[in-house]
Coordinates of C-alpha atoms in Angstrom, one line a residue:
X130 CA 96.6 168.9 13.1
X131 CA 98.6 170.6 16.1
X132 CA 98.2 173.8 15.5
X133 CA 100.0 174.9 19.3
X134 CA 103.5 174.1 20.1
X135 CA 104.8 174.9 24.1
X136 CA 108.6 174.5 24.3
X137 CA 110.5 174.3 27.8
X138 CA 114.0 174.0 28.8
X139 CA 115.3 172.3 31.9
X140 CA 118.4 173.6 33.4
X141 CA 120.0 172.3 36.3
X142 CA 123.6 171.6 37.4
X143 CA 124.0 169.5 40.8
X144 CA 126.2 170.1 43.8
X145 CA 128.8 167.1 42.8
X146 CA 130.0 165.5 46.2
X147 CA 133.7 164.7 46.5
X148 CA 134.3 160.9 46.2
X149 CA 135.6 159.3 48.5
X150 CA 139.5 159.0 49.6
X151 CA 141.1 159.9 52.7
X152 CA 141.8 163.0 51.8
X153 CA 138.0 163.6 51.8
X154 CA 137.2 161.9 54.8
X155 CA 139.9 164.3 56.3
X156 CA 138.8 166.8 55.2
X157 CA 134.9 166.5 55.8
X158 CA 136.3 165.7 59.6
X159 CA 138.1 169.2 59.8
X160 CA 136.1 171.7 58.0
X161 CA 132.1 169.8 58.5
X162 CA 129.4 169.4 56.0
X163 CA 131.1 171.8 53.2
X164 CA 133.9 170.1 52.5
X165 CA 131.6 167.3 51.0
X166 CA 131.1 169.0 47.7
X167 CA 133.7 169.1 45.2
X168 CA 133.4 173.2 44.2
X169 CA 135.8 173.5 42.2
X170 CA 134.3 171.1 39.9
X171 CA 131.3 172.5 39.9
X172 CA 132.9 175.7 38.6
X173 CA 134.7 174.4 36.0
X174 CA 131.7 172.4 34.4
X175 CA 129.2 175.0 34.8
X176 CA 132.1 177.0 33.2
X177 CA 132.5 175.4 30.2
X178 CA 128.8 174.8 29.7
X179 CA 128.2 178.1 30.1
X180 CA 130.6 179.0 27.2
X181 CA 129.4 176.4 24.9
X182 CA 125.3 176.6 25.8
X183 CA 124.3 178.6 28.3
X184 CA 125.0 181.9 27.1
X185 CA 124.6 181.3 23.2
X186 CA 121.5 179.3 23.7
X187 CA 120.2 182.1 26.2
X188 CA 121.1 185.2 23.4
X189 CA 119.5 182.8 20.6
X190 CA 116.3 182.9 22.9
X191 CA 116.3 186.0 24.2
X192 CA 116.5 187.3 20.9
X193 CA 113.6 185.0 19.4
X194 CA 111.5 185.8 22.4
X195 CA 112.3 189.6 21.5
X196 CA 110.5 188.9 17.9
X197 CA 107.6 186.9 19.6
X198 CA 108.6 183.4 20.2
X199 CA 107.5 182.1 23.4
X200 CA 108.9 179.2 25.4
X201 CA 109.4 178.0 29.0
X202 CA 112.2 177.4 31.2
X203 CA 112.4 175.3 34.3
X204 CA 115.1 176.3 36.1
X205 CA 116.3 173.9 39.5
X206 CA 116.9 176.6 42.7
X207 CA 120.5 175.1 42.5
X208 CA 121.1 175.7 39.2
X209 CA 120.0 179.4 40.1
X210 CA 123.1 179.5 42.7
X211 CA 125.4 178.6 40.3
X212 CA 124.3 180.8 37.7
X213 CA 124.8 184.0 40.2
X214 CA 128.1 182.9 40.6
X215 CA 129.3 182.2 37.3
X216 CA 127.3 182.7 34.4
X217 CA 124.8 186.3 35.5
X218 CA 124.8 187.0 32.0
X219 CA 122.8 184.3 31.4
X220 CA 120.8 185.4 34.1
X221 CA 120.4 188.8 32.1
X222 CA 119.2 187.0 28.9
X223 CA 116.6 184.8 30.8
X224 CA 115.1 188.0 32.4
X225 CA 114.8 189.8 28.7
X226 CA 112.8 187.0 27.3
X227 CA 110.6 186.6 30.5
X228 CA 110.3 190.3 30.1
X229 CA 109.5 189.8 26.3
X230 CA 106.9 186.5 27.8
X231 CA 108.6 183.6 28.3
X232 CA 107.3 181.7 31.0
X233 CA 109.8 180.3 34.0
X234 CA 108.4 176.8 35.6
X235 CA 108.4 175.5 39.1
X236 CA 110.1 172.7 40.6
X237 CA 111.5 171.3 43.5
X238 CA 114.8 173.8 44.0
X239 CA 117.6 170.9 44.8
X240 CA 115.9 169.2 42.2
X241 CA 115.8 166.1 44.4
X242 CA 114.1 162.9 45.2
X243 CA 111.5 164.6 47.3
X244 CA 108.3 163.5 44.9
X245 CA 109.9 159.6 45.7
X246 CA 109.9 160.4 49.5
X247 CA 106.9 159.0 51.7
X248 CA 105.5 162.8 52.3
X249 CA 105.4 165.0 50.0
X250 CA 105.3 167.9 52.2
X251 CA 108.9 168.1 51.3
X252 CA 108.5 168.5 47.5
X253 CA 105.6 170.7 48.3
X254 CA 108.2 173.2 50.4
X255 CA 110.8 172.8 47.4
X256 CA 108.0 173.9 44.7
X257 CA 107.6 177.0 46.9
X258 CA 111.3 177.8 47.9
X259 CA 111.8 178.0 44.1
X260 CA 109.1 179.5 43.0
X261 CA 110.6 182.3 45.6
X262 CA 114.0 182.1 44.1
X263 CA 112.4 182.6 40.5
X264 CA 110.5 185.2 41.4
X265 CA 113.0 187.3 43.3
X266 CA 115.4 186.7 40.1
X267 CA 113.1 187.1 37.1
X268 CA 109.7 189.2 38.4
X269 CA 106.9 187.1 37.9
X270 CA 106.0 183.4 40.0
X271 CA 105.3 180.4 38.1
X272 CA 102.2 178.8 37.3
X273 CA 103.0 175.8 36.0
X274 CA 105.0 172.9 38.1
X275 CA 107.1 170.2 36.9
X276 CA 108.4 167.7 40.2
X277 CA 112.3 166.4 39.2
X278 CA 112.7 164.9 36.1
X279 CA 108.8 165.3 35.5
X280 CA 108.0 162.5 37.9
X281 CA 104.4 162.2 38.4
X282 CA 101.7 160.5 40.2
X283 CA 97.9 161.8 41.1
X284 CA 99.3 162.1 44.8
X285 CA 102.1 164.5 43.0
X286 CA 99.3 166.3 41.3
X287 CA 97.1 166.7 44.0
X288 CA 100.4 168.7 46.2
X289 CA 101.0 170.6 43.1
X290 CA 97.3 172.0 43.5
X291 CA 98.4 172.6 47.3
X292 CA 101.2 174.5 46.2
X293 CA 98.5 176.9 44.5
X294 CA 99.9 175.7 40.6
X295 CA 97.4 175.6 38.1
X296 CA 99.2 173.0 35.7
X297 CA 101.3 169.6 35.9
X298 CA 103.9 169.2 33.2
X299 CA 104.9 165.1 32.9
X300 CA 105.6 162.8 30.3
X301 CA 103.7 161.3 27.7
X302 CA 104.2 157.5 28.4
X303 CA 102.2 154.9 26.8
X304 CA 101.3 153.0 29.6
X305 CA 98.9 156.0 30.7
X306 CA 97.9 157.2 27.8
X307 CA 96.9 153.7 26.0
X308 CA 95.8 154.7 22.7
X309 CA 95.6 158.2 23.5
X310 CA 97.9 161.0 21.9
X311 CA 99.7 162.8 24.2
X312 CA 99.0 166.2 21.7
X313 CA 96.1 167.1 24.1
X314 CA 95.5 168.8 27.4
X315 CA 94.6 166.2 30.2
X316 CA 93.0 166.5 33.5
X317 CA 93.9 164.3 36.2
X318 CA 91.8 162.6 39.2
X319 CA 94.0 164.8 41.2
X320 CA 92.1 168.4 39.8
X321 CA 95.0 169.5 38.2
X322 CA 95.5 169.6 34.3
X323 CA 98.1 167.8 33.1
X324 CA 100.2 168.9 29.9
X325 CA 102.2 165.2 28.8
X326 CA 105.6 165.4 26.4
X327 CA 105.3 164.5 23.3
X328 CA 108.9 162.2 23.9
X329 CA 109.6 161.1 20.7
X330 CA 109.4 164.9 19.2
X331 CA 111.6 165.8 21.9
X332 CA 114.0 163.3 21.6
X333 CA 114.4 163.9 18.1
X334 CA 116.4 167.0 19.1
X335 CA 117.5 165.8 22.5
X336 CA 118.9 162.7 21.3
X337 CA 119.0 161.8 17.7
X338 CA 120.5 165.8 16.1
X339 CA 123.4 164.8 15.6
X340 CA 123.2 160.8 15.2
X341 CA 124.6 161.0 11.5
X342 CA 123.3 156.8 11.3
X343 CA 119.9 158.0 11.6
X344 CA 117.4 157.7 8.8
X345 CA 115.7 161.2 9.1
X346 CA 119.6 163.0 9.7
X347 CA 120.0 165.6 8.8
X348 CA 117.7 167.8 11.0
X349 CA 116.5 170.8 9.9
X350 CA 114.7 173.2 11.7
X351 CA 112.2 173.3 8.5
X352 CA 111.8 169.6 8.4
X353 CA 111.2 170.0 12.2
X354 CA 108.4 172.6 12.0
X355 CA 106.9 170.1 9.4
X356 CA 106.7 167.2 12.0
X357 CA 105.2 168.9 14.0
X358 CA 102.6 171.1 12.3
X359 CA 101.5 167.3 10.9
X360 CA 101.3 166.3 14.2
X361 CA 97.9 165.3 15.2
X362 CA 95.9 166.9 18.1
X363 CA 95.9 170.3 19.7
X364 CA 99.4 170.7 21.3
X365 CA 102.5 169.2 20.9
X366 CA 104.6 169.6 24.3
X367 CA 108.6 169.2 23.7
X368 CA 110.7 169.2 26.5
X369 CA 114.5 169.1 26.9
X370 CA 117.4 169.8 28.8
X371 CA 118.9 173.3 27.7
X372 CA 122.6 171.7 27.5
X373 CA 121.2 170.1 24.5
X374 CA 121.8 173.4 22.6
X375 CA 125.9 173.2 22.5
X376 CA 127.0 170.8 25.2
X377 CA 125.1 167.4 24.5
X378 CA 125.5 168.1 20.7
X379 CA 128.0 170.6 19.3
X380 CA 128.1 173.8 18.2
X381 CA 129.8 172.3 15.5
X382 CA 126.7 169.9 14.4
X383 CA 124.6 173.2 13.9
X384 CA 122.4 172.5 17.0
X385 CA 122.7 176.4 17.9
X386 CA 122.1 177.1 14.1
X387 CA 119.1 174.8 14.4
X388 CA 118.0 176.5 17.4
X389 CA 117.8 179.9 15.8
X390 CA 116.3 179.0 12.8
X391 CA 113.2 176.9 14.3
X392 CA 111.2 180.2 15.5
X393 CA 110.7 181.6 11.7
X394 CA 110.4 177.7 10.5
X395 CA 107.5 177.2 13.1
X396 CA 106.1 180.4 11.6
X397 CA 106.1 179.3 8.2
X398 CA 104.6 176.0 9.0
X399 CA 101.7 177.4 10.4
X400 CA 102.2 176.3 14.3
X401 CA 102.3 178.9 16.8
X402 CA 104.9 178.6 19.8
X403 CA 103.1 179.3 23.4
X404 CA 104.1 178.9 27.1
X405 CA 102.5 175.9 28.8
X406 CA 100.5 178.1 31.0
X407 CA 99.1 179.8 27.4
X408 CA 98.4 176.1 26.0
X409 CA 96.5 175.3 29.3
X410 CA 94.7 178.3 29.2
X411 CA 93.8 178.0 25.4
X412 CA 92.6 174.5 25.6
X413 CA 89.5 172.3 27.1
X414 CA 90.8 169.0 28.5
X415 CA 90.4 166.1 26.1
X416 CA 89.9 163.5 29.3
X417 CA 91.3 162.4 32.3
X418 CA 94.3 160.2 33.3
X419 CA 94.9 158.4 36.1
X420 CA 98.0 157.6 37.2
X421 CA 98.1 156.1 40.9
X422 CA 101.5 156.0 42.9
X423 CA 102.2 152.5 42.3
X424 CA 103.1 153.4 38.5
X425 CA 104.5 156.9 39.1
X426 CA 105.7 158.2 35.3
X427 CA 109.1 160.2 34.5
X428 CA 111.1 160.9 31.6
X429 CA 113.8 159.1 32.5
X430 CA 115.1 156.2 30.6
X431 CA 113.2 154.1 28.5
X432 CA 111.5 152.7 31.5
X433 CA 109.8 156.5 32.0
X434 CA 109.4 155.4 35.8
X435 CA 111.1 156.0 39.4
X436 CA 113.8 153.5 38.2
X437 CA 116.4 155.4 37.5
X438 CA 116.9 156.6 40.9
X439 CA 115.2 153.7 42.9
X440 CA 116.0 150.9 40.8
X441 CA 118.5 149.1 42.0
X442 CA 118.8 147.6 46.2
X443 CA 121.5 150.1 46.8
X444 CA 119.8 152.8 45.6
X445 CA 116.5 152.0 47.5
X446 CA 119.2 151.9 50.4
X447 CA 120.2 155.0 50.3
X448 CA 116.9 156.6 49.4
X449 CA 115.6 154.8 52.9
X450 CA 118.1 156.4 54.5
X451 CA 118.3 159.6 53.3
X452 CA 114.7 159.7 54.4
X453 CA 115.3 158.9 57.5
X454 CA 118.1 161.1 58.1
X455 CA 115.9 163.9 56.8
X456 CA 113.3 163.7 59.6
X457 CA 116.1 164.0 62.1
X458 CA 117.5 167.1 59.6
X459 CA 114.2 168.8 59.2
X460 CA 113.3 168.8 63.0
X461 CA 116.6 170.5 63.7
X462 CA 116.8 173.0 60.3
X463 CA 119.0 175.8 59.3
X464 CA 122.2 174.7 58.0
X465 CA 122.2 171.3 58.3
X466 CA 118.7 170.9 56.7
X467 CA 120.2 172.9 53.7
X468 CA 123.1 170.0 53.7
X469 CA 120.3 167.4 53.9
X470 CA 118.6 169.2 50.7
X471 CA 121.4 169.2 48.4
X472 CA 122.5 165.5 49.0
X473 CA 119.1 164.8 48.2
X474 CA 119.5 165.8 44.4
X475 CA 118.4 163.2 41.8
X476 CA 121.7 163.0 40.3
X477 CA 122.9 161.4 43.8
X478 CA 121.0 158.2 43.1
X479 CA 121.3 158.3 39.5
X480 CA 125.4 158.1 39.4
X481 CA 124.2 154.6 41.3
X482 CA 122.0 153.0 38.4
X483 CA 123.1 149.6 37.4
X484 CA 121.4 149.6 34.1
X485 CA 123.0 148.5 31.1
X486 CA 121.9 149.0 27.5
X487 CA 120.6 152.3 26.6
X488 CA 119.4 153.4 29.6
X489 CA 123.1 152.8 31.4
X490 CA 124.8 154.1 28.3
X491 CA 122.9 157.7 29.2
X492 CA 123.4 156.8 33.0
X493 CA 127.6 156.3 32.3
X494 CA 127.3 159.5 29.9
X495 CA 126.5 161.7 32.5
X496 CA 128.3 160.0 36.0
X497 CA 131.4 161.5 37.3
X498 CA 132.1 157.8 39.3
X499 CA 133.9 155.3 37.8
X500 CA 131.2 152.7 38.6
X501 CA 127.8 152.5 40.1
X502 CA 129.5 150.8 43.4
X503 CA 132.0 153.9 44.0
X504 CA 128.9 156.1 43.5
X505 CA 126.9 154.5 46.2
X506 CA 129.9 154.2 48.8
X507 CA 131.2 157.8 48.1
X508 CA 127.0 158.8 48.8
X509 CA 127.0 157.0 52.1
X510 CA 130.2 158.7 53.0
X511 CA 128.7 162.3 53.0
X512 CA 124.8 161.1 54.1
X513 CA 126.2 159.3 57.3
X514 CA 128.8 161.9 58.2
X515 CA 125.6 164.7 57.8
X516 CA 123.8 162.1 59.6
X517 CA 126.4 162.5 62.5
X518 CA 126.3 165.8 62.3
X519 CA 122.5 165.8 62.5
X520 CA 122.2 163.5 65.4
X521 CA 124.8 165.5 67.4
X522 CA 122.5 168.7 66.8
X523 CA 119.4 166.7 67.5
X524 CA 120.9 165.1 70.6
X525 CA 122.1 168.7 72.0
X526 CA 118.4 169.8 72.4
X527 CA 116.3 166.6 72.6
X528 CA 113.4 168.7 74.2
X529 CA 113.4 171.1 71.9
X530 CA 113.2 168.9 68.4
X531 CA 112.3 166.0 69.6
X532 CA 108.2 167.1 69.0
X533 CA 109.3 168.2 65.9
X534 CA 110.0 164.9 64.9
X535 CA 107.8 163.1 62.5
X536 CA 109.7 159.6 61.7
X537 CA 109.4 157.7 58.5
X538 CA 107.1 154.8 58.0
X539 CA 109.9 152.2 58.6
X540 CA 110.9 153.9 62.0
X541 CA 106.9 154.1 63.1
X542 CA 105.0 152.5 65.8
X543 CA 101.8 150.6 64.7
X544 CA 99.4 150.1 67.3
X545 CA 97.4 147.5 67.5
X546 CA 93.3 147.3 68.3
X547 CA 90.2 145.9 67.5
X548 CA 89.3 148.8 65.6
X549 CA 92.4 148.6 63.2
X550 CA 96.0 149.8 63.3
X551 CA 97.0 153.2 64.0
X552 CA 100.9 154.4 63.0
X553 CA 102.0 156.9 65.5
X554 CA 104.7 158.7 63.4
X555 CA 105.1 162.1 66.0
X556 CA 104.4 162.6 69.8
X557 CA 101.4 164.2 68.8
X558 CA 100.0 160.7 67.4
X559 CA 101.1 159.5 70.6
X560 CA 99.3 161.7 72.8
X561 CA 95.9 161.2 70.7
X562 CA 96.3 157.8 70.5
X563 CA 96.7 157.9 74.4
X564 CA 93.1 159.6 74.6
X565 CA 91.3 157.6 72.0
X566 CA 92.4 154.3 71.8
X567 CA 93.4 154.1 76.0
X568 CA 92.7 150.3 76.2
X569 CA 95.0 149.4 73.3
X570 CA 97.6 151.8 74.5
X571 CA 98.0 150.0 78.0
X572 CA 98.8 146.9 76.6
X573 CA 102.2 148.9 74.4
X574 CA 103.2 150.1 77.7
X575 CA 104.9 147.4 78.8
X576 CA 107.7 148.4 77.6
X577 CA 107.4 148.8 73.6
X578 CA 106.4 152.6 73.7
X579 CA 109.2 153.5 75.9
X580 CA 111.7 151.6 73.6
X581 CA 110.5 153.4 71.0
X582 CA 111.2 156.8 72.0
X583 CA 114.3 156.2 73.4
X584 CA 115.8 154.5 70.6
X585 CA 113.8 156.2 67.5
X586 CA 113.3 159.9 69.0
X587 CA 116.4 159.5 71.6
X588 CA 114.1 161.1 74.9
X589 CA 115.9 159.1 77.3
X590 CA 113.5 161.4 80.1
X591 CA 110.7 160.7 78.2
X592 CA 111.0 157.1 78.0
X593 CA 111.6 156.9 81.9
X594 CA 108.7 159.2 82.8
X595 CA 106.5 156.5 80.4
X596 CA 108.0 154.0 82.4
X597 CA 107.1 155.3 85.6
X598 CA 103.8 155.7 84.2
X599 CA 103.3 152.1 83.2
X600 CA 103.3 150.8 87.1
X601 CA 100.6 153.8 88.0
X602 CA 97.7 152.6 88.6
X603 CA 95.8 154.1 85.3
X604 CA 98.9 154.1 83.2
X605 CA 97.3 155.4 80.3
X606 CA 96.6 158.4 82.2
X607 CA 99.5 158.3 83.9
X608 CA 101.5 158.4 80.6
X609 CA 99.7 161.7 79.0
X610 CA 100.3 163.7 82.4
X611 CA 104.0 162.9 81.8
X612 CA 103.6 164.1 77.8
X613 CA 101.9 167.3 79.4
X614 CA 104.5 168.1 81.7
X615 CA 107.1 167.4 78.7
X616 CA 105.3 168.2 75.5
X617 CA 102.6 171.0 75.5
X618 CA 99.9 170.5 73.4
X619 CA 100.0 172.8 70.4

């Protein structure tokens, strides 16, 4: 019997963007990317939620963690923002339970789609911005990492060991584990262990409290502690969003009475409460998952897979294009990339999920649209005005970004040979390509090359100078004098 339980709470609020009207598109035309979020919204929500769970979940914890109950917290860099804004109190009670050993999690700071992106240098970056953020605000960096909504694949995994974090935290779905519990620490293929949620424990609290048609309703934090401590295997891993504590159910349902009471309950049963990084430490793996990126997990939905955010043709749309846009963003940076980052949060793309049943119930719950359709079209109102924005920046100083550029897969340029393709995604694959694969080369510089950097990294020089070289007499050579004289090899 479990013996170990590791609590975490994820807290984010996103950056909602204003929907559309033409009083936004006015707006956004006056005053640039800012005027694209609706601030005073975000205020007043992460107002009230302060009031009802922020800062009485926070005391309950602090105070428990005071006495020896330990936990972890995951907060998103965004949700960090806000909270110096409007809620440092909260702040003040995180930093007294970390002090007292509560452990804060890494992950991606916008809390984004950057683990469904096609390079996951991105996410990689966002694991270390907020791990920077977290340790500037609480004192200590995090060990453990968590991508957005605990999506996870071996690829995931194995940029999380990049990132220098010791531990994955993802869910515990079936369809990887098999017969397996998910009570144990894993290791994956990737060399990272894994610690999976125990999602029906978890949902228990997160969804079912206050469900009065429930068989097993009432809850009570002693009934809890039971379920648990007669829970096979070495660790039971719960997981949950903090608002469940006083925004998702009640004060008045006795969710924060619940909350307080469970430390001591877990006490009397037996089990004692550690931070993941502790469990991790404590335990020897119990095997190894494997869990390739064709079936990347998450806890969302019952599907526990990238579908709530990519599920639907419009919202594989608008993921394409935010990708693309971002390449254009992140070889210009500064503010616009920042812009770029938050309309890359998850919530973007779940507002447009066109589930129904369960899973679109929660979807509905949580969307501030009035349909999935006026989600999408407000979205692709603020990505292709920042994508204006971006292209205008990018266009100003073509020389200067333009070998910063690394383009998507769908914007690539495959190159044909004998011994297989080759995708030139930057001018660097370009210029090696040039030198190593000169015969097949020639035969794109008739015209293709030259079409593709004029119309994909908008080098109108460039793509004339690669003309000119493609009547030289050795054009392949002709063609990496004129990326000498215009790119200079790192």
């Amino acid at each position: 019997m479990a013996r170990l339980v590791a609590f975490m709470f994820e807290m984010h609020q996103p950056r909602r963007t204003r929907p559309l009207s033409p009083r936004a598109l006015l707006d956004r035309m006056r005053e640039g990317p800012r005027a694209s979020y609706d601030s005073q919204l975000d205020a007043q929500v992460f107002g009230r939620v302060t009031s009802r769970c922020y800062a009485p979940a926070s005391r309950i914890l602090s105070a428990a963690a005071s006495r020896g109950f330990a936990f972890s917290f995951s907060p998103s860099g965004v949700w960090i923002e806000q909270a110096r804004e409007h809620a440092r109190e909260v702040l003040q009670e995180l930093r007294r339970s970390v002090e007292a050993g509560a452990e804060p999690i890494a992950q991606p700071y916008y809390h984004g789609v950057s683990p469904l992106l096609s390079d996951l240098d991105e996410m990689e970056q966002q694991l270390e911005a907020q791990a920077d953020a977290v340790e500037s605000e609480f004192g200590v960096r995090p060990r453990a990492a968590e991508a957005t909504e605990m999506l996870y694949n071996d690829e995931i995994g194995r940029a999380m060991r990049r990132a220098g974090f010791g531990l994955a935290l993802t869910e515990g779905a079936e369809r990887v584990l098999g017969w397996r519990s998910p009570n144990y620490l894993y290791m994956s293929r990737a060399g990272i262990p894994i610690l999976m949620r125990n999602y029906r424990l978890s949902d228990d609290v997160a969804f079912r409290f206050s469900e009065r048609s429930w068989d097993q309703y009432p809850l009570t934090a002693e009934k809890y502690a039971s379920w648990i401590a007669a829970s096979p295997g070495d660790v039971v891993f719960v997981a949950m969003d903090i608002e469940t504590f006083g925004e998702h159910h009640w004060r008045e349902t006795g969710i924060l009475d619940f909350l307080e009471a469970l430390p001591r309950a877990l006490e009397d049963a037996g089990v004692e409460a550690v931070g993941v990084s502790e469990a991790a430490r404590r335990l020897t793996p119990a095997d190894y998952v494997d869990v390739p990126p064709w079936d990347t997990i998450s806890w969302a939905d019952v599907e526990k897979d990238p579908s709530a955010w990519a599920g639907s043709e419009e919202q594989a749309r608008a993921l394409a294009l935010y990708e693309e846009v971002g390449s254009y963003a992140r070889a210009v940076g500064g503010e616009l990339l920042v812009h770029w980052r938050y309309l890359g949060m998850s919530d973007n793309f779940y507002y447009m999920s066109t589930k129904r049943g369960p899973s679109g119930a929660v979807h509905d719950y949580f969307s501030p649209y009035k349909d999935p359709l006026a989600a999408y079209t407000s979205y692709l109102h603020s990505l292709l005005s920042l994508y204006a924005d971006v292209l205008r920046a990018y266009s100003s100083g073509v020389e200067r970004y333009a070998p910063r550029l690394r383009t998507p897969p769908r914007l690539s340029f495959v190159v044909r040979s004998p011994e297989g393709d080759s995708l030139l995604r930057t001018l660097d694959d370009l210029r090696r390509c040039l030198l190593e694969c000169p015969s097949a080369m020639a035969g794109h510089l008739n015209g293709d090359l030259q079409s593709w950097v004029r119309h994909v990294f908008l080098w109108d020089r460039l793509a004339e100078e690669l003309e000119a070289a493609s009547r030289a007499r050795d054009p392949v050579r002709a063609a990496l004098s004129a990326l000498g004289r215009l790119v200079p090899a790192k």
